[in-house]
Each structure stands twice: as C-alpha cells, then as structure tokens.
Amino acid sequence: MRVLRRNELGHPLAFYGFVEGNLIRWDFLQVNTYASLGMATGMKYWDPKAPLPNDIFATPVNVFSELGTGLSLRLQKHLWIEPGIRLTHISNGNTREPQKGVNVFGYRLGLRWVPGEEVFAKRNLKDLKKPDVPKNELFGFMGITTRQVEFNASNDDWPPETYGWNFLMLNVFAGYNRVVDHRFKYGAGLDFFYDGTNGIKAAVLEGRVEKNAIPFEDKLGTSVFLTGENSIDRLSIYMGLGYILLRKQYFKSTPRLEQRLGVKFHLNDHLFVGLNVRAYNFSAAKALELNVGYRCFPKGGEH
C-alpha cells in the first residue's frame, strides 16, 4: 500500500491482547509464534464532505488482528531482543461501508525483560505426564452479524437508495475435531449460512430496490470447512479454510474459497463464545461474526 502523505490514514492506536508460544527453545535462543486481537482507533475515516474522501476506513473503531513469527535472542541474563515478521489486518468486517481495510506485512523488533530468576531445565518429553483429554470432540456454533455493501460516489453499481443499508448475515456450523494434545486440534465441518446481501445484488439486475427482492431460499448456502485450533487454557485461536458448495450465484458474489480466523473463549467445558473474521482472497473481510457455541465429547471416546 502506498501512502503519499503520512496523515492520509491518521495515526492508528491499537489496544489488544496476545498469545505467544515457543516452537523451539534453547537457553540463549527461542523460535516463537504469536497472535493478537483487539481494537484500533485514531484512523481517518469516510467523510463525503472531505476534498479527497478516504474510503479505507468507515468507522472510528476497527478490529485489529495480527499473526507473526520471530526469534528471541538473549542479550544478558534478563534481557532479550526479539526480531520477527508480522501480518496485520485492520477493518470493521464490512459492518459499515465504504471501507477497504488495511493489510500490512512488516517487520517487528522488540525487547523483553524477564525479572527474577528464569529457570530453564531440560526435560525428556517422554517423562512428562500428558493431560488426560478426550481425543474426539463434536462442536457447533451460531454466528450473527450485519454487513453493508461497498459503495462510493464514483461507483454506480449500486442504486443510491441502498447506500448504508444493513443486511443480516447468519451462519450455523457443525463440525468434528480430532484432538492432537491439550493444545492442538484439527477437524472439519459444514457451515449453513444466510447472506442477506444477495438481495441488493438482485436489485441491481432487476431494478427492484428493496431488501426482500429475492426469495428467502436464494439467500441460503452451504460451505465445507477444514479447521484447526490452538488452545491455551480456556482461550483458543481458531482457523478455517472453506469452500462454498451450494449458493445462488449473483453479480459480484464473493469467491467460493473462504477463510476464517478468530478466537473462542470457553465459559465451561461445553459452552463457548467467540469472534471470527470471515474473509476471502486471504485478505478481504466478508463479515465479522459474533458467535456462541457448544461442544461435547462422545461417550466411550478414546483418551
């Protein structure tokens, strides 16, 4: 992304939580991965009265997410330097338009101070007692959000009467996870969704400027997803790669290959809540899904 003047996008300020884990660890060197999720503000956003309207952001507060990997190099007993790379995404998930969001691939450099005595004892993994966790998990969740379709003054694809319309997005997911250990899971499932934006796509073709321009069934679809989770206590980082099997194809329908990235927080052993970014082209957000779900462990399952 090329920004001619530093003030064009404002000055983003993010507040986020993060999880970080070691892939490999020695006394003087660590190979790490991390994920962050939070909120970002301070950006300039859409103002049609501005001489050069900014259509990158449409809301004063946006979702901030980041994935990265890097090294930790010990400089002295308590001090580490941490170079790495990161992919940052900032958007509102198309809850308000016009907005394109931002994806930035960049570098990371930080310092870490570890107070007190850091103990690094080498242990044989075979000697460690593995947590007794079920190997099979059935889970499902229901997500809901609203979405607007993109518009701007120089793009007359959509009738002006539809600018700012909110469309309902719903999905119900049912899947299976195979638990590798207490941290990692992989699985697959089916996603049944309702896409309210199909109505405006029909309005463009037929000239019927109304939200219910098409039958209910033409807003429904089915996807298949491969999933993976990285769990840390009650918090899980959730990822999914999906393909839309069945849907009514419309003008400007998003690609069939979809992605999900989000977090889940388990309120107890069965009930969880979460937030997912549903995307396409590995870069563009389609919806920001708030969800609630349930999981169970088949009786007699292997441990």
mmCIF file of N, CA and C in Angstrom, residues 37-170:
data_model
loop_
_atom_site.group_PDB
_atom_site.id
_atom_site.type_symbol
_atom_site.label_atom_id
_atom_site.label_comp_id
_atom_site.label_asym_id
_atom_site.label_seq_id
_atom_site.Cartn_x
_atom_site.Cartn_y
_atom_site.Cartn_z
ATOM 1 N N LEU A 37 -5.261 -9.913 19.032
ATOM 2 C CA LEU A 37 -6.609 -9.493 18.656
ATOM 3 C C LEU A 37 -7.032 -8.362 19.575
ATOM 4 N N GLY A 38 -7.579 -7.300 18.985
ATOM 5 C CA GLY A 38 -8.018 -6.169 19.788
ATOM 6 C C GLY A 38 -8.760 -5.151 18.945
ATOM 7 N N MET A 39 -8.700 -3.897 19.377
ATOM 8 C CA MET A 39 -9.392 -2.811 18.689
ATOM 9 C C MET A 39 -8.383 -1.718 18.347
ATOM 10 N N ALA A 40 -8.633 -1.042 17.221
ATOM 11 C CA ALA A 40 -7.767 0.052 16.782
ATOM 12 C C ALA A 40 -8.601 1.300 16.543
ATOM 13 N N THR A 41 -8.039 2.437 16.895
ATOM 14 C CA THR A 41 -8.709 3.718 16.687
ATOM 15 C C THR A 41 -7.667 4.737 16.227
ATOM 16 N N GLY A 42 -8.093 5.974 16.011
ATOM 17 C CA GLY A 42 -7.173 7.020 15.594
ATOM 18 C C GLY A 42 -7.036 7.174 14.090
ATOM 19 N N MET A 43 -7.788 6.358 13.306
ATOM 20 C CA MET A 43 -7.694 6.460 11.853
ATOM 21 C C MET A 43 -8.645 7.528 11.316
ATOM 22 N N LYS A 44 -8.272 8.141 10.210
ATOM 23 C CA LYS A 44 -9.216 8.993 9.491
ATOM 24 C C LYS A 44 -10.192 8.089 8.745
ATOM 25 N N TYR A 45 -11.473 8.447 8.767
ATOM 26 C CA TYR A 45 -12.453 7.576 8.133
ATOM 27 C C TYR A 45 -13.349 8.375 7.191
ATOM 28 N N TRP A 46 -14.229 7.668 6.517
ATOM 29 C CA TRP A 46 -15.040 8.200 5.419
ATOM 30 C C TRP A 46 -15.785 9.474 5.794
ATOM 31 N N ASP A 47 -15.541 10.513 5.018
ATOM 32 C CA ASP A 47 -16.258 11.777 5.172
ATOM 33 C C ASP A 47 -16.540 12.313 3.770
ATOM 34 N N PRO A 48 -17.782 12.178 3.277
ATOM 35 C CA PRO A 48 -18.078 12.603 1.899
ATOM 36 C C PRO A 48 -17.860 14.089 1.663
ATOM 37 N N LYS A 49 -17.758 14.885 2.735
ATOM 38 C CA LYS A 49 -17.551 16.321 2.580
ATOM 39 C C LYS A 49 -16.079 16.677 2.397
ATOM 40 N N ALA A 50 -15.183 15.711 2.648
ATOM 41 C CA ALA A 50 -13.753 15.978 2.510
ATOM 42 C C ALA A 50 -13.383 16.120 1.031
ATOM 43 N N PRO A 51 -12.371 16.956 0.712
ATOM 44 C CA PRO A 51 -11.957 17.131 -0.689
ATOM 45 C C PRO A 51 -11.534 15.814 -1.337
ATOM 46 N N LEU A 52 -10.815 14.976 -0.584
ATOM 47 C CA LEU A 52 -10.405 13.655 -1.055
ATOM 48 C C LEU A 52 -10.882 12.623 -0.034
ATOM 49 N N PRO A 53 -12.114 12.138 -0.172
ATOM 50 C CA PRO A 53 -12.650 11.202 0.825
ATOM 51 C C PRO A 53 -11.788 9.948 0.948
ATOM 52 N N ASN A 54 -11.602 9.503 2.181
ATOM 53 C CA ASN A 54 -10.811 8.316 2.487
ATOM 54 C C ASN A 54 -11.758 7.126 2.622
ATOM 55 N N ASP A 55 -11.668 6.172 1.687
ATOM 56 C CA ASP A 55 -12.549 5.009 1.755
ATOM 57 C C ASP A 55 -11.827 3.772 2.299
ATOM 58 N N ILE A 56 -10.731 3.976 3.031
ATOM 59 C CA ILE A 56 -10.027 2.848 3.656
ATOM 60 C C ILE A 56 -10.760 2.406 4.915
ATOM 61 N N PHE A 57 -11.231 3.378 5.703
ATOM 62 C CA PHE A 57 -11.967 3.074 6.933
ATOM 63 C C PHE A 57 -13.309 3.806 6.918
ATOM 64 N N ALA A 58 -14.309 3.198 7.570
ATOM 65 C CA ALA A 58 -15.639 3.811 7.618
ATOM 66 C C ALA A 58 -16.123 4.030 9.037
ATOM 67 N N THR A 59 -15.372 3.567 10.020
ATOM 68 C CA THR A 59 -15.780 3.689 11.423
ATOM 69 C C THR A 59 -14.594 4.160 12.259
ATOM 70 N N PRO A 60 -14.851 4.860 13.373
ATOM 71 C CA PRO A 60 -13.753 5.342 14.212
ATOM 72 C C PRO A 60 -13.040 4.234 14.969
ATOM 73 N N VAL A 61 -13.714 3.091 15.175
ATOM 74 C CA VAL A 61 -13.112 1.953 15.873
ATOM 75 C C VAL A 61 -13.184 0.736 14.962
ATOM 76 N N ASN A 62 -12.077 0.010 14.839
ATOM 77 C CA ASN A 62 -11.995 -1.151 13.961
ATOM 78 C C ASN A 62 -11.343 -2.317 14.688
ATOM 79 N N VAL A 63 -11.515 -3.499 14.122
ATOM 80 C CA VAL A 63 -10.876 -4.691 14.673
ATOM 81 C C VAL A 63 -9.413 -4.720 14.250
ATOM 82 N N PHE A 64 -8.550 -5.041 15.205
ATOM 83 C CA PHE A 64 -7.117 -5.179 14.958
ATOM 84 C C PHE A 64 -6.733 -6.640 15.180
ATOM 85 N N SER A 65 -6.111 -7.272 14.190
ATOM 86 C CA SER A 65 -5.634 -8.646 14.358
ATOM 87 C C SER A 65 -4.257 -8.773 13.727
ATOM 88 N N GLU A 66 -3.473 -9.700 14.270
ATOM 89 C CA GLU A 66 -2.097 -9.817 13.813
ATOM 90 C C GLU A 66 -1.597 -11.240 14.038
ATOM 91 N N LEU A 67 -0.862 -11.763 13.075
ATOM 92 C CA LEU A 67 -0.172 -13.044 13.185
ATOM 93 C C LEU A 67 1.299 -12.810 12.894
ATOM 94 N N GLY A 68 2.175 -13.512 13.616
ATOM 95 C CA GLY A 68 3.589 -13.301 13.388
ATOM 96 C C GLY A 68 4.452 -14.433 13.894
ATOM 97 N N THR A 69 5.706 -14.383 13.513
ATOM 98 C CA THR A 69 6.700 -15.333 13.994
ATOM 99 C C THR A 69 8.033 -14.611 14.092
ATOM 100 N N GLY A 70 8.926 -15.142 14.897
ATOM 101 C CA GLY A 70 10.210 -14.477 15.068
ATOM 102 C C GLY A 70 11.110 -15.213 16.038
ATOM 103 N N LEU A 71 12.176 -14.534 16.429
ATOM 104 C CA LEU A 71 13.186 -15.099 17.317
ATOM 105 C C LEU A 71 13.263 -14.296 18.603
ATOM 106 N N SER A 72 13.724 -14.936 19.655
ATOM 107 C CA SER A 72 14.105 -14.261 20.893
ATOM 108 C C SER A 72 15.568 -14.593 21.148
ATOM 109 N N LEU A 73 16.408 -13.565 21.191
ATOM 110 C CA LEU A 73 17.843 -13.745 21.392
ATOM 111 C C LEU A 73 18.233 -13.143 22.734
ATOM 112 N N ARG A 74 18.869 -13.934 23.583
ATOM 113 C CA ARG A 74 19.252 -13.448 24.914
ATOM 114 C C ARG A 74 20.463 -12.522 24.804
ATOM 115 N N LEU A 75 20.313 -11.289 25.310
ATOM 116 C CA LEU A 75 21.414 -10.337 25.351
ATOM 117 C C LEU A 75 22.170 -10.426 26.663
ATOM 118 N N GLN A 76 21.438 -10.626 27.737
ATOM 119 C CA GLN A 76 22.023 -10.844 29.055
ATOM 120 C C GLN A 76 21.042 -11.658 29.883
ATOM 121 N N LYS A 77 21.289 -11.793 31.148
ATOM 122 C CA LYS A 77 20.513 -12.723 31.972
ATOM 123 C C LYS A 77 19.012 -12.483 31.892
ATOM 124 N N HIS A 78 18.582 -11.212 31.943
ATOM 125 C CA HIS A 78 17.155 -10.902 31.984
ATOM 126 C C HIS A 78 16.622 -10.257 30.705
ATOM 127 N N LEU A 79 17.492 -9.917 29.767
ATOM 128 C CA LEU A 79 17.090 -9.112 28.612
ATOM 129 C C LEU A 79 17.181 -9.911 27.314
ATOM 130 N N TRP A 80 16.089 -9.832 26.521
ATOM 131 C CA TRP A 80 16.025 -10.495 25.221
ATOM 132 C C TRP A 80 15.691 -9.460 24.148
ATOM 133 N N ILE A 81 16.238 -9.645 22.948
ATOM 134 C CA ILE A 81 15.825 -8.858 21.788
ATOM 135 C C ILE A 81 15.034 -9.783 20.863
ATOM 136 N N GLU A 82 13.933 -9.247 20.266
ATOM 137 C CA GLU A 82 13.000 -10.102 19.532
ATOM 138 C C GLU A 82 12.709 -9.551 18.133
ATOM 139 N N PRO A 83 13.496 -9.939 17.116
ATOM 140 C CA PRO A 83 13.163 -9.590 15.730
ATOM 141 C C PRO A 83 12.147 -10.581 15.167
ATOM 142 N N GLY A 84 11.331 -10.121 14.211
ATOM 143 C CA GLY A 84 10.345 -11.022 13.625
ATOM 144 C C GLY A 84 9.623 -10.387 12.458
ATOM 145 N N ILE A 85 8.668 -11.118 11.913
ATOM 146 C CA ILE A 85 7.811 -10.632 10.839
ATOM 147 C C ILE A 85 6.363 -10.760 11.281
ATOM 148 N N ARG A 86 5.479 -9.967 10.680
ATOM 149 C CA ARG A 86 4.084 -9.959 11.110
ATOM 150 C C ARG A 86 3.168 -9.583 9.948
ATOM 151 N N LEU A 87 1.929 -10.065 10.026
ATOM 152 C CA LEU A 87 0.875 -9.673 9.100
ATOM 153 C C LEU A 87 -0.238 -9.048 9.922
ATOM 154 N N THR A 88 -0.545 -7.784 9.645
ATOM 155 C CA THR A 88 -1.530 -7.022 10.414
ATOM 156 C C THR A 88 -2.753 -6.731 9.554
ATOM 157 N N HIS A 89 -3.933 -6.918 10.136
ATOM 158 C CA HIS A 89 -5.192 -6.616 9.449
ATOM 159 C C HIS A 89 -6.013 -5.679 10.328
ATOM 160 N N ILE A 90 -6.507 -4.578 9.731
ATOM 161 C CA ILE A 90 -7.377 -3.631 10.431
ATOM 162 C C ILE A 90 -8.586 -3.357 9.544
ATOM 163 N N SER A 91 -9.780 -3.620 10.050
ATOM 164 C CA SER A 91 -11.009 -3.312 9.313
ATOM 165 C C SER A 91 -12.192 -3.419 10.260
ATOM 166 N N ASN A 92 -13.385 -3.095 9.771
ATOM 167 C CA ASN A 92 -14.592 -3.276 10.585
ATOM 168 C C ASN A 92 -15.410 -4.474 10.114
ATOM 169 N N GLY A 93 -14.811 -5.322 9.246
ATOM 170 C CA GLY A 93 -15.514 -6.505 8.787
ATOM 171 C C GLY A 93 -16.710 -6.208 7.908
ATOM 172 N N ASN A 94 -16.697 -5.042 7.245
ATOM 173 C CA ASN A 94 -17.796 -4.619 6.360
ATOM 174 C C ASN A 94 -19.109 -4.383 7.094
ATOM 175 N N THR A 95 -19.044 -4.120 8.392
ATOM 176 C CA THR A 95 -20.271 -3.736 9.089
ATOM 177 C C THR A 95 -20.718 -2.344 8.671
ATOM 178 N N ARG A 96 -19.771 -1.504 8.211
ATOM 179 C CA ARG A 96 -20.088 -0.188 7.658
ATOM 180 C C ARG A 96 -19.236 0.035 6.414
ATOM 181 N N GLU A 97 -19.827 0.699 5.421
ATOM 182 C CA GLU A 97 -19.132 0.992 4.171
ATOM 183 C C GLU A 97 -19.186 2.492 3.901
ATOM 184 N N PRO A 98 -18.333 3.008 3.018
ATOM 185 C CA PRO A 98 -17.308 2.298 2.255
ATOM 186 C C PRO A 98 -16.026 2.121 3.064
ATOM 187 N N GLN A 99 -15.462 0.956 3.014
ATOM 188 C CA GLN A 99 -14.198 0.692 3.685
ATOM 189 C C GLN A 99 -13.493 -0.464 2.991
ATOM 190 N N LYS A 100 -12.211 -0.316 2.803
ATOM 191 C CA LYS A 100 -11.404 -1.374 2.207
ATOM 192 C C LYS A 100 -10.562 -2.091 3.253
ATOM 193 N N GLY A 101 -10.319 -1.429 4.393
ATOM 194 C CA GLY A 101 -9.465 -2.039 5.395
ATOM 195 C C GLY A 101 -8.005 -1.991 4.981
ATOM 196 N N VAL A 102 -7.159 -2.484 5.855
ATOM 197 C CA VAL A 102 -5.717 -2.451 5.612
ATOM 198 C C VAL A 102 -5.111 -3.805 5.971
ATOM 199 N N ASN A 103 -4.283 -4.338 5.078
ATOM 200 C CA ASN A 103 -3.436 -5.493 5.356
ATOM 201 C C ASN A 103 -1.993 -5.050 5.177
ATOM 202 N N VAL A 104 -1.189 -5.219 6.195
ATOM 203 C CA VAL A 104 0.199 -4.764 6.147
ATOM 204 C C VAL A 104 1.117 -5.909 6.554
ATOM 205 N N PHE A 105 2.065 -6.249 5.684
ATOM 206 C CA PHE A 105 3.123 -7.200 6.019
ATOM 207 C C PHE A 105 4.353 -6.390 6.394
ATOM 208 N N GLY A 106 4.890 -6.624 7.572
ATOM 209 C CA GLY A 106 6.003 -5.803 8.019
ATOM 210 C C GLY A 106 6.926 -6.532 8.967
ATOM 211 N N TYR A 107 7.829 -5.759 9.529
ATOM 212 C CA TYR A 107 8.829 -6.288 10.443
ATOM 213 C C TYR A 107 8.461 -5.936 11.878
ATOM 214 N N ARG A 108 9.059 -6.659 12.783
ATOM 215 C CA ARG A 108 8.803 -6.442 14.201
ATOM 216 C C ARG A 108 10.138 -6.498 14.937
ATOM 217 N N LEU A 109 10.334 -5.570 15.861
ATOM 218 C CA LEU A 109 11.532 -5.571 16.683
ATOM 219 C C LEU A 109 11.148 -5.126 18.082
ATOM 220 N N GLY A 110 11.438 -5.945 19.067
ATOM 221 C CA GLY A 110 11.053 -5.623 20.435
ATOM 222 C C GLY A 110 12.096 -6.069 21.435
ATOM 223 N N LEU A 111 11.912 -5.610 22.660
ATOM 224 C CA LEU A 111 12.749 -6.017 23.783
ATOM 225 C C LEU A 111 11.872 -6.675 24.832
ATOM 226 N N ARG A 112 12.389 -7.710 25.475
ATOM 227 C CA ARG A 112 11.645 -8.394 26.539
ATOM 228 C C ARG A 112 12.534 -8.480 27.772
ATOM 229 N N TRP A 113 11.974 -8.034 28.872
ATOM 230 C CA TRP A 113 12.683 -8.073 30.152
ATOM 231 C C TRP A 113 11.998 -9.099 31.048
ATOM 232 N N VAL A 114 12.766 -10.052 31.532
ATOM 233 C CA VAL A 114 12.234 -11.111 32.393
ATOM 234 C C VAL A 114 12.801 -10.909 33.794
ATOM 235 N N PRO A 115 12.006 -10.322 34.721
ATOM 236 C CA PRO A 115 12.514 -10.097 36.080
ATOM 237 C C PRO A 115 12.614 -11.409 36.855
ATOM 238 N N GLY A 116 13.402 -11.387 37.891
ATOM 239 C CA GLY A 116 13.522 -12.579 38.729
ATOM 240 C C GLY A 116 14.403 -13.631 38.088
ATOM 241 N N GLU A 117 14.341 -14.809 38.640
ATOM 242 C CA GLU A 117 15.172 -15.911 38.188
ATOM 243 C C GLU A 117 14.416 -16.742 37.162
ATOM 244 N N GLU A 118 14.941 -16.814 35.955
ATOM 245 C CA GLU A 118 14.321 -17.624 34.907
ATOM 246 C C GLU A 118 14.965 -18.998 34.890
ATOM 247 N N VAL A 119 14.163 -20.011 35.102
ATOM 248 C CA VAL A 119 14.672 -21.375 35.177
ATOM 249 C C VAL A 119 14.370 -22.090 33.871
ATOM 250 N N PHE A 120 15.405 -22.610 33.245
ATOM 251 C CA PHE A 120 15.238 -23.396 32.024
ATOM 252 C C PHE A 120 15.866 -24.756 32.254
ATOM 253 N N ALA A 121 15.030 -25.711 32.580
ATOM 254 C CA ALA A 121 15.503 -27.063 32.869
ATOM 255 C C ALA A 121 15.151 -27.978 31.705
ATOM 256 N N LYS A 122 16.150 -28.645 31.165
ATOM 257 C CA LYS A 122 15.915 -29.576 30.071
ATOM 258 C C LYS A 122 15.247 -30.834 30.613
ATOM 259 N N ARG A 123 14.169 -31.236 29.935
ATOM 260 C CA ARG A 123 13.450 -32.440 30.358
ATOM 261 C C ARG A 123 13.128 -33.299 29.145
ATOM 262 N N ASN A 124 13.104 -34.577 29.355
ATOM 263 C CA ASN A 124 12.738 -35.509 28.298
ATOM 264 C C ASN A 124 11.223 -35.514 28.156
ATOM 265 N N LEU A 125 10.731 -35.240 26.953
ATOM 266 C CA LEU A 125 9.284 -35.169 26.758
ATOM 267 C C LEU A 125 8.591 -36.480 27.096
ATOM 268 N N LYS A 126 9.294 -37.604 26.944
ATOM 269 C CA LYS A 126 8.690 -38.897 27.255
ATOM 270 C C LYS A 126 8.409 -39.051 28.742
ATOM 271 N N ASP A 127 9.115 -38.271 29.558
ATOM 272 C CA ASP A 127 8.935 -38.372 31.005
ATOM 273 C C ASP A 127 7.813 -37.486 31.521
ATOM 274 N N LEU A 128 7.296 -36.593 30.673
ATOM 275 C CA LEU A 128 6.241 -35.690 31.106
ATOM 276 C C LEU A 128 4.893 -36.390 31.058
ATOM 277 N N LYS A 129 4.075 -36.146 32.056
ATOM 278 C CA LYS A 129 2.733 -36.725 32.095
ATOM 279 C C LYS A 129 1.811 -35.895 31.211
ATOM 280 N N LYS A 130 1.225 -36.537 30.216
ATOM 281 C CA LYS A 130 0.333 -35.831 29.306
ATOM 282 C C LYS A 130 -1.039 -35.635 29.943
ATOM 283 N N PRO A 131 -1.650 -34.455 29.763
ATOM 284 C CA PRO A 131 -3.009 -34.248 30.280
ATOM 285 C C PRO A 131 -3.984 -35.255 29.674
ATOM 286 N N ASP A 132 -4.910 -35.712 30.483
ATOM 287 C CA ASP A 132 -5.903 -36.684 30.032
ATOM 288 C C ASP A 132 -7.048 -35.933 29.354
ATOM 289 N N VAL A 133 -6.981 -35.806 28.033
ATOM 290 C CA VAL A 133 -8.007 -35.069 27.292
ATOM 291 C C VAL A 133 -8.669 -36.007 26.289
ATOM 292 N N PRO A 134 -9.982 -35.850 26.060
ATOM 293 C CA PRO A 134 -10.664 -36.672 25.056
ATOM 294 C C PRO A 134 -10.074 -36.433 23.670
ATOM 295 N N LYS A 135 -10.011 -37.490 22.884
ATOM 296 C CA LYS A 135 -9.443 -37.386 21.544
ATOM 297 C C LYS A 135 -10.461 -36.946 20.495
ATOM 298 N N ASN A 136 -11.743 -37.086 20.800
ATOM 299 C CA ASN A 136 -12.787 -36.748 19.836
ATOM 300 C C ASN A 136 -13.693 -35.659 20.400
ATOM 301 N N GLU A 137 -14.003 -34.685 19.574
ATOM 302 C CA GLU A 137 -14.817 -33.553 20.018
ATOM 303 C C GLU A 137 -15.814 -33.182 18.922
ATOM 304 N N LEU A 138 -17.080 -33.112 19.292
ATOM 305 C CA LEU A 138 -18.118 -32.591 18.412
ATOM 306 C C LEU A 138 -18.451 -31.173 18.859
ATOM 307 N N PHE A 139 -18.536 -30.246 17.925
ATOM 308 C CA PHE A 139 -18.803 -28.865 18.319
ATOM 309 C C PHE A 139 -19.645 -28.168 17.255
ATOM 310 N N GLY A 140 -20.288 -27.115 17.673
ATOM 311 C CA GLY A 140 -21.082 -26.310 16.761
ATOM 312 C C GLY A 140 -21.246 -24.908 17.308
ATOM 313 N N PHE A 141 -21.519 -23.959 16.430
ATOM 314 C CA PHE A 141 -21.764 -22.587 16.882
ATOM 315 C C PHE A 141 -22.690 -21.883 15.900
ATOM 316 N N MET A 142 -23.329 -20.842 16.389
ATOM 317 C CA MET A 142 -24.178 -19.990 15.566
ATOM 318 C C MET A 142 -23.606 -18.585 15.581
ATOM 319 N N GLY A 143 -23.434 -17.994 14.406
ATOM 320 C CA GLY A 143 -22.883 -16.657 14.292
ATOM 321 C C GLY A 143 -23.882 -15.683 13.704
ATOM 322 N N ILE A 144 -23.745 -14.424 14.074
ATOM 323 C CA ILE A 144 -24.647 -13.384 13.578
ATOM 324 C C ILE A 144 -23.874 -12.081 13.424
ATOM 325 N N THR A 145 -24.212 -11.315 12.411
ATOM 326 C CA THR A 145 -23.615 -10.004 12.207
ATOM 327 C C THR A 145 -24.457 -9.252 11.177
ATOM 328 N N THR A 146 -24.112 -8.002 10.954
ATOM 329 C CA THR A 146 -24.700 -7.235 9.854
ATOM 330 C C THR A 146 -23.587 -6.831 8.903
ATOM 331 N N ARG A 147 -23.970 -6.560 7.668
ATOM 332 C CA ARG A 147 -22.982 -6.190 6.664
ATOM 333 C C ARG A 147 -23.579 -5.166 5.719
ATOM 334 N N GLN A 148 -22.746 -4.238 5.274
ATOM 335 C CA GLN A 148 -23.121 -3.314 4.212
ATOM 336 C C GLN A 148 -22.325 -3.657 2.963
ATOM 337 N N VAL A 149 -22.846 -3.266 1.803
ATOM 338 C CA VAL A 149 -22.115 -3.499 0.560
ATOM 339 C C VAL A 149 -21.359 -2.233 0.187
ATOM 340 N N GLU A 150 -20.251 -2.435 -0.513
ATOM 341 C CA GLU A 150 -19.368 -1.312 -0.825
ATOM 342 C C GLU A 150 -20.031 -0.338 -1.796
ATOM 343 N N PHE A 151 -19.823 0.938 -1.546
ATOM 344 C CA PHE A 151 -20.302 1.963 -2.468
ATOM 345 C C PHE A 151 -19.379 3.166 -2.361
ATOM 346 N N ASN A 152 -19.357 3.997 -3.386
ATOM 347 C CA ASN A 152 -18.710 5.307 -3.319
ATOM 348 C C ASN A 152 -19.276 6.172 -4.434
ATOM 349 N N ALA A 153 -18.941 7.444 -4.385
ATOM 350 C CA ALA A 153 -19.565 8.406 -5.297
ATOM 351 C C ALA A 153 -19.239 8.133 -6.759
ATOM 352 N N SER A 154 -18.088 7.504 -7.032
ATOM 353 C CA SER A 154 -17.682 7.266 -8.417
ATOM 354 C C SER A 154 -18.073 5.879 -8.914
ATOM 355 N N ASN A 155 -18.791 5.122 -8.081
ATOM 356 C CA ASN A 155 -19.166 3.760 -8.444
ATOM 357 C C ASN A 155 -20.686 3.649 -8.401
ATOM 358 N N ASP A 156 -21.312 3.515 -9.569
ATOM 359 C CA ASP A 156 -22.772 3.493 -9.616
ATOM 360 C C ASP A 156 -23.319 2.071 -9.787
ATOM 361 N N ASP A 157 -22.542 1.059 -9.346
ATOM 362 C CA ASP A 157 -23.028 -0.319 -9.432
ATOM 363 C C ASP A 157 -24.289 -0.511 -8.600
ATOM 364 N N TRP A 158 -24.348 0.147 -7.435
ATOM 365 C CA TRP A 158 -25.499 0.000 -6.549
ATOM 366 C C TRP A 158 -26.390 1.242 -6.639
ATOM 367 N N PRO A 159 -27.696 1.071 -6.616
ATOM 368 C CA PRO A 159 -28.600 2.236 -6.601
ATOM 369 C C PRO A 159 -28.332 3.105 -5.372
ATOM 370 N N PRO A 160 -28.312 4.428 -5.508
ATOM 371 C CA PRO A 160 -28.022 5.306 -4.364
ATOM 372 C C PRO A 160 -28.950 5.086 -3.180
ATOM 373 N N GLU A 161 -30.182 4.626 -3.440
ATOM 374 C CA GLU A 161 -31.124 4.402 -2.332
ATOM 375 C C GLU A 161 -30.638 3.320 -1.369
ATOM 376 N N THR A 162 -29.698 2.490 -1.817
ATOM 377 C CA THR A 162 -29.240 1.373 -0.981
ATOM 378 C C THR A 162 -28.012 1.723 -0.147
ATOM 379 N N TYR A 163 -27.455 2.910 -0.332
ATOM 380 C CA TYR A 163 -26.245 3.273 0.413
ATOM 381 C C TYR A 163 -26.535 3.255 1.913
ATOM 382 N N GLY A 164 -25.721 2.529 2.642
ATOM 383 C CA GLY A 164 -25.876 2.475 4.093
ATOM 384 C C GLY A 164 -26.867 1.443 4.586
ATOM 385 N N TRP A 165 -27.463 0.654 3.696
ATOM 386 C CA TRP A 165 -28.362 -0.409 4.148
ATOM 387 C C TRP A 165 -27.582 -1.467 4.924
ATOM 388 N N ASN A 166 -28.192 -1.978 5.995
ATOM 389 C CA ASN A 166 -27.606 -3.073 6.766
ATOM 390 C C ASN A 166 -28.303 -4.380 6.402
ATOM 391 N N PHE A 167 -27.510 -5.389 6.094
ATOM 392 C CA PHE A 167 -28.048 -6.697 5.726
ATOM 393 C C PHE A 167 -27.635 -7.731 6.771
ATOM 394 N N LEU A 168 -28.560 -8.613 7.093
ATOM 395 C CA LEU A 168 -28.317 -9.634 8.110
ATOM 396 C C LEU A 168 -27.485 -10.776 7.533
ATOM 397 N N MET A 169 -26.497 -11.226 8.321
ATOM 398 C CA MET A 169 -25.689 -12.399 7.974
ATOM 399 C C MET A 169 -25.794 -13.383 9.134
ATOM 400 N N LEU A 170 -26.160 -14.626 8.841
ATOM 401 C CA LEU A 170 -26.289 -15.675 9.852
ATOM 402 C C LEU A 170 -25.559 -16.920 9.384
#
